[in-house]
Amino acid sequence: MTQYLIAMYQPDGVVPPPEVLGPIMAKLEEFNADLRAADALVFGNGLTDAGSATVLRHDGRDVVVTDGPYVEGKEHLGGFEIIDAPDLDAALRWGRRLAEITGLPIEVRAFAEVREVRGAGERA
């Protein structure tokens, strides 16, 4: 199996109201349940607003810390899933389903190599 990142990009701005977001979140719960049932889910989660990001950048002498996203844009990474899939076509089927649920741009990309992951109870 190959591990793939399925990244969801969402627009900057106001979060949709509950009557819009609620049905989408319910479908996302079903999507994640299906990933678990297929034994394909490695890990996934949503992220806090891009405005809460902290960026660390080495300027040649020191590490500079700045608030906010690294790149100014109209979209930001809103959440992701890491899945096990037999091939790109299978990963794209999961990504396509996520795009249909959310209406958002979805990026699917294989990891360059699979590394050992700590057990669920271990901490870094």
mmCIF file of C-alpha atoms in Angstrom:
data_model
loop_
_atom_site.group_PDB
_atom_site.id
_atom_site.type_symbol
_atom_site.label_atom_id
_atom_site.label_comp_id
_atom_site.label_asym_id
_atom_site.label_seq_id
_atom_site.Cartn_x
_atom_site.Cartn_y
_atom_site.Cartn_z
ATOM 1 C CA MET A 1 0.000 0.000 0.000
ATOM 2 C CA THR A 2 1.064 3.551 -0.649
ATOM 3 C CA GLN A 3 0.233 6.418 1.663
ATOM 4 C CA TYR A 4 -1.421 9.468 0.121
ATOM 5 C CA LEU A 5 -2.161 12.923 1.432
ATOM 6 C CA ILE A 6 -5.625 14.184 0.571
ATOM 7 C CA ALA A 7 -5.518 17.917 1.285
ATOM 8 C CA MET A 8 -8.578 20.157 1.370
ATOM 9 C CA TYR A 9 -8.189 23.835 0.488
ATOM 10 C CA GLN A 10 -10.801 26.247 1.711
ATOM 11 C CA PRO A 11 -11.377 29.906 0.970
ATOM 12 C CA ASP A 12 -10.320 32.572 3.429
ATOM 13 C CA GLY A 13 -13.125 34.473 5.081
ATOM 14 C CA VAL A 14 -16.229 33.825 7.087
ATOM 15 C CA VAL A 15 -17.116 30.262 8.050
ATOM 16 C CA PRO A 16 -20.488 29.255 6.549
ATOM 17 C CA PRO A 17 -23.464 29.342 8.920
ATOM 18 C CA PRO A 18 -24.526 26.134 10.716
ATOM 19 C CA GLU A 19 -27.409 25.479 8.324
ATOM 20 C CA VAL A 20 -24.885 25.288 5.448
ATOM 21 C CA LEU A 21 -21.957 23.719 7.290
ATOM 22 C CA GLY A 22 -23.993 21.166 9.290
ATOM 23 C CA PRO A 23 -24.970 18.893 6.371
ATOM 24 C CA ILE A 24 -21.409 19.038 4.991
ATOM 25 C CA MET A 25 -19.951 18.041 8.362
ATOM 26 C CA ALA A 26 -22.418 15.135 8.609
ATOM 27 C CA LYS A 27 -21.269 13.886 5.189
ATOM 28 C CA LEU A 28 -17.635 14.288 6.276
ATOM 29 C CA GLU A 29 -18.340 12.114 9.332
ATOM 30 C CA GLU A 30 -19.775 9.461 6.993
ATOM 31 C CA PHE A 31 -16.747 9.806 4.687
ATOM 32 C CA ASN A 32 -14.352 9.270 7.609
ATOM 33 C CA ALA A 33 -16.393 6.298 8.850
ATOM 34 C CA ASP A 34 -16.129 4.759 5.370
ATOM 35 C CA LEU A 35 -12.348 5.350 5.338
ATOM 36 C CA ARG A 36 -12.073 3.585 8.712
ATOM 37 C CA ALA A 37 -14.323 0.724 7.551
ATOM 38 C CA ALA A 38 -12.098 0.251 4.474
ATOM 39 C CA ASP A 39 -9.042 0.275 6.768
ATOM 40 C CA ALA A 40 -7.696 3.114 4.628
ATOM 41 C CA LEU A 41 -7.516 5.937 7.189
ATOM 42 C CA VAL A 42 -4.083 6.528 8.703
ATOM 43 C CA PHE A 43 -4.816 9.960 10.172
ATOM 44 C CA GLY A 44 -6.838 13.044 9.372
ATOM 45 C CA ASN A 45 -8.042 16.258 10.907
ATOM 46 C CA GLY A 46 -9.174 19.795 10.239
ATOM 47 C CA LEU A 47 -6.935 22.741 10.996
ATOM 48 C CA THR A 48 -7.599 25.992 12.817
ATOM 49 C CA ASP A 49 -8.006 29.197 10.814
ATOM 50 C CA ALA A 50 -4.936 30.126 8.733
ATOM 51 C CA GLY A 51 -4.742 33.433 10.585
ATOM 52 C CA SER A 52 -3.728 31.503 13.708
ATOM 53 C CA ALA A 53 -0.669 30.014 11.965
ATOM 54 C CA THR A 54 2.848 30.794 13.140
ATOM 55 C CA VAL A 55 5.615 30.650 10.543
ATOM 56 C CA LEU A 56 9.259 29.931 11.374
ATOM 57 C CA ARG A 57 11.774 30.979 8.733
ATOM 58 C CA HIS A 58 15.581 30.915 8.843
ATOM 59 C CA ASP A 59 16.978 34.165 7.424
ATOM 60 C CA GLY A 60 20.604 32.997 7.190
ATOM 61 C CA ARG A 61 21.479 34.068 10.734
ATOM 62 C CA ASP A 62 18.495 33.346 12.914
ATOM 63 C CA VAL A 63 15.010 31.859 12.926
ATOM 64 C CA VAL A 64 12.385 34.559 12.475
ATOM 65 C CA VAL A 65 8.894 33.942 13.868
ATOM 66 C CA THR A 66 5.907 35.630 12.210
ATOM 67 C CA ASP A 67 2.162 35.354 12.653
ATOM 68 C CA GLY A 68 -0.209 34.294 9.922
ATOM 69 C CA PRO A 69 0.072 32.035 6.920
ATOM 70 C CA TYR A 70 3.340 31.666 5.011
ATOM 71 C CA VAL A 71 1.724 32.664 1.725
ATOM 72 C CA GLU A 72 -0.939 35.314 1.312
ATOM 73 C CA GLY A 73 -3.680 33.908 -0.847
ATOM 74 C CA LYS A 74 -7.379 33.396 -1.251
ATOM 75 C CA GLU A 75 -7.268 29.792 -0.026
ATOM 76 C CA HIS A 76 -5.498 27.885 2.706
ATOM 77 C CA LEU A 77 -5.055 24.307 3.840
ATOM 78 C CA GLY A 78 -8.140 23.590 5.900
ATOM 79 C CA GLY A 79 -7.707 19.921 6.685
ATOM 80 C CA PHE A 80 -6.245 16.673 5.466
ATOM 81 C CA GLU A 81 -6.454 12.912 5.482
ATOM 82 C CA ILE A 82 -3.548 10.507 5.215
ATOM 83 C CA ILE A 83 -4.741 7.260 3.691
ATOM 84 C CA ASP A 84 -3.395 3.884 2.619
ATOM 85 C CA ALA A 85 -4.425 3.041 -0.933
ATOM 86 C CA PRO A 86 -3.268 0.365 -3.375
ATOM 87 C CA ASP A 87 -2.690 2.911 -6.142
ATOM 88 C CA LEU A 88 -3.323 6.479 -7.307
ATOM 89 C CA ASP A 89 -6.675 5.587 -8.868
ATOM 90 C CA ALA A 90 -7.982 4.341 -5.518
ATOM 91 C CA ALA A 91 -6.679 7.463 -3.748
ATOM 92 C CA LEU A 92 -8.310 9.659 -6.395
ATOM 93 C CA ARG A 93 -11.660 7.950 -5.800
ATOM 94 C CA TRP A 94 -11.465 9.002 -2.130
ATOM 95 C CA GLY A 95 -10.360 12.509 -3.141
ATOM 96 C CA ARG A 96 -13.161 12.817 -5.692
ATOM 97 C CA ARG A 97 -15.696 11.872 -3.045
ATOM 98 C CA LEU A 98 -14.305 14.510 -0.688
ATOM 99 C CA ALA A 99 -14.510 17.143 -3.463
ATOM 100 C CA GLU A 100 -18.160 16.213 -4.075
ATOM 101 C CA ILE A 101 -18.964 16.505 -0.351
ATOM 102 C CA THR A 102 -17.219 19.819 0.277
ATOM 103 C CA GLY A 103 -17.232 21.556 -3.109
ATOM 104 C CA LEU A 104 -13.639 22.566 -2.311
ATOM 105 C CA PRO A 105 -10.378 21.983 -4.204
ATOM 106 C CA ILE A 106 -8.799 18.691 -3.134
ATOM 107 C CA GLU A 107 -5.161 17.753 -3.714
ATOM 108 C CA VAL A 108 -4.087 14.100 -3.757
ATOM 109 C CA ARG A 109 -0.374 13.366 -3.509
ATOM 110 C CA ALA A 110 1.648 10.262 -2.641
ATOM 111 C CA PHE A 111 4.224 10.403 0.099
ATOM 112 C CA ALA A 112 7.802 10.070 -1.136
ATOM 113 C CA GLU A 113 8.424 7.285 1.370
ATOM 114 C CA VAL A 114 6.528 5.665 4.200
ATOM 115 C CA ARG A 115 8.147 6.053 7.608
ATOM 116 C CA GLU A 116 7.397 4.233 10.803
ATOM 117 C CA VAL A 117 4.813 5.989 12.920
ATOM 118 C CA ARG A 118 4.791 5.999 16.705
ATOM 119 C CA GLY A 119 2.044 4.020 18.368
ATOM 120 C CA ALA A 120 -1.147 5.879 19.169
ATOM 121 C CA GLY A 121 -0.259 6.143 22.857
ATOM 122 C CA GLU A 122 3.276 7.483 22.337
ATOM 123 C CA ARG A 123 4.214 11.154 22.389
ATOM 124 C CA ALA A 124 6.991 12.907 20.529
#
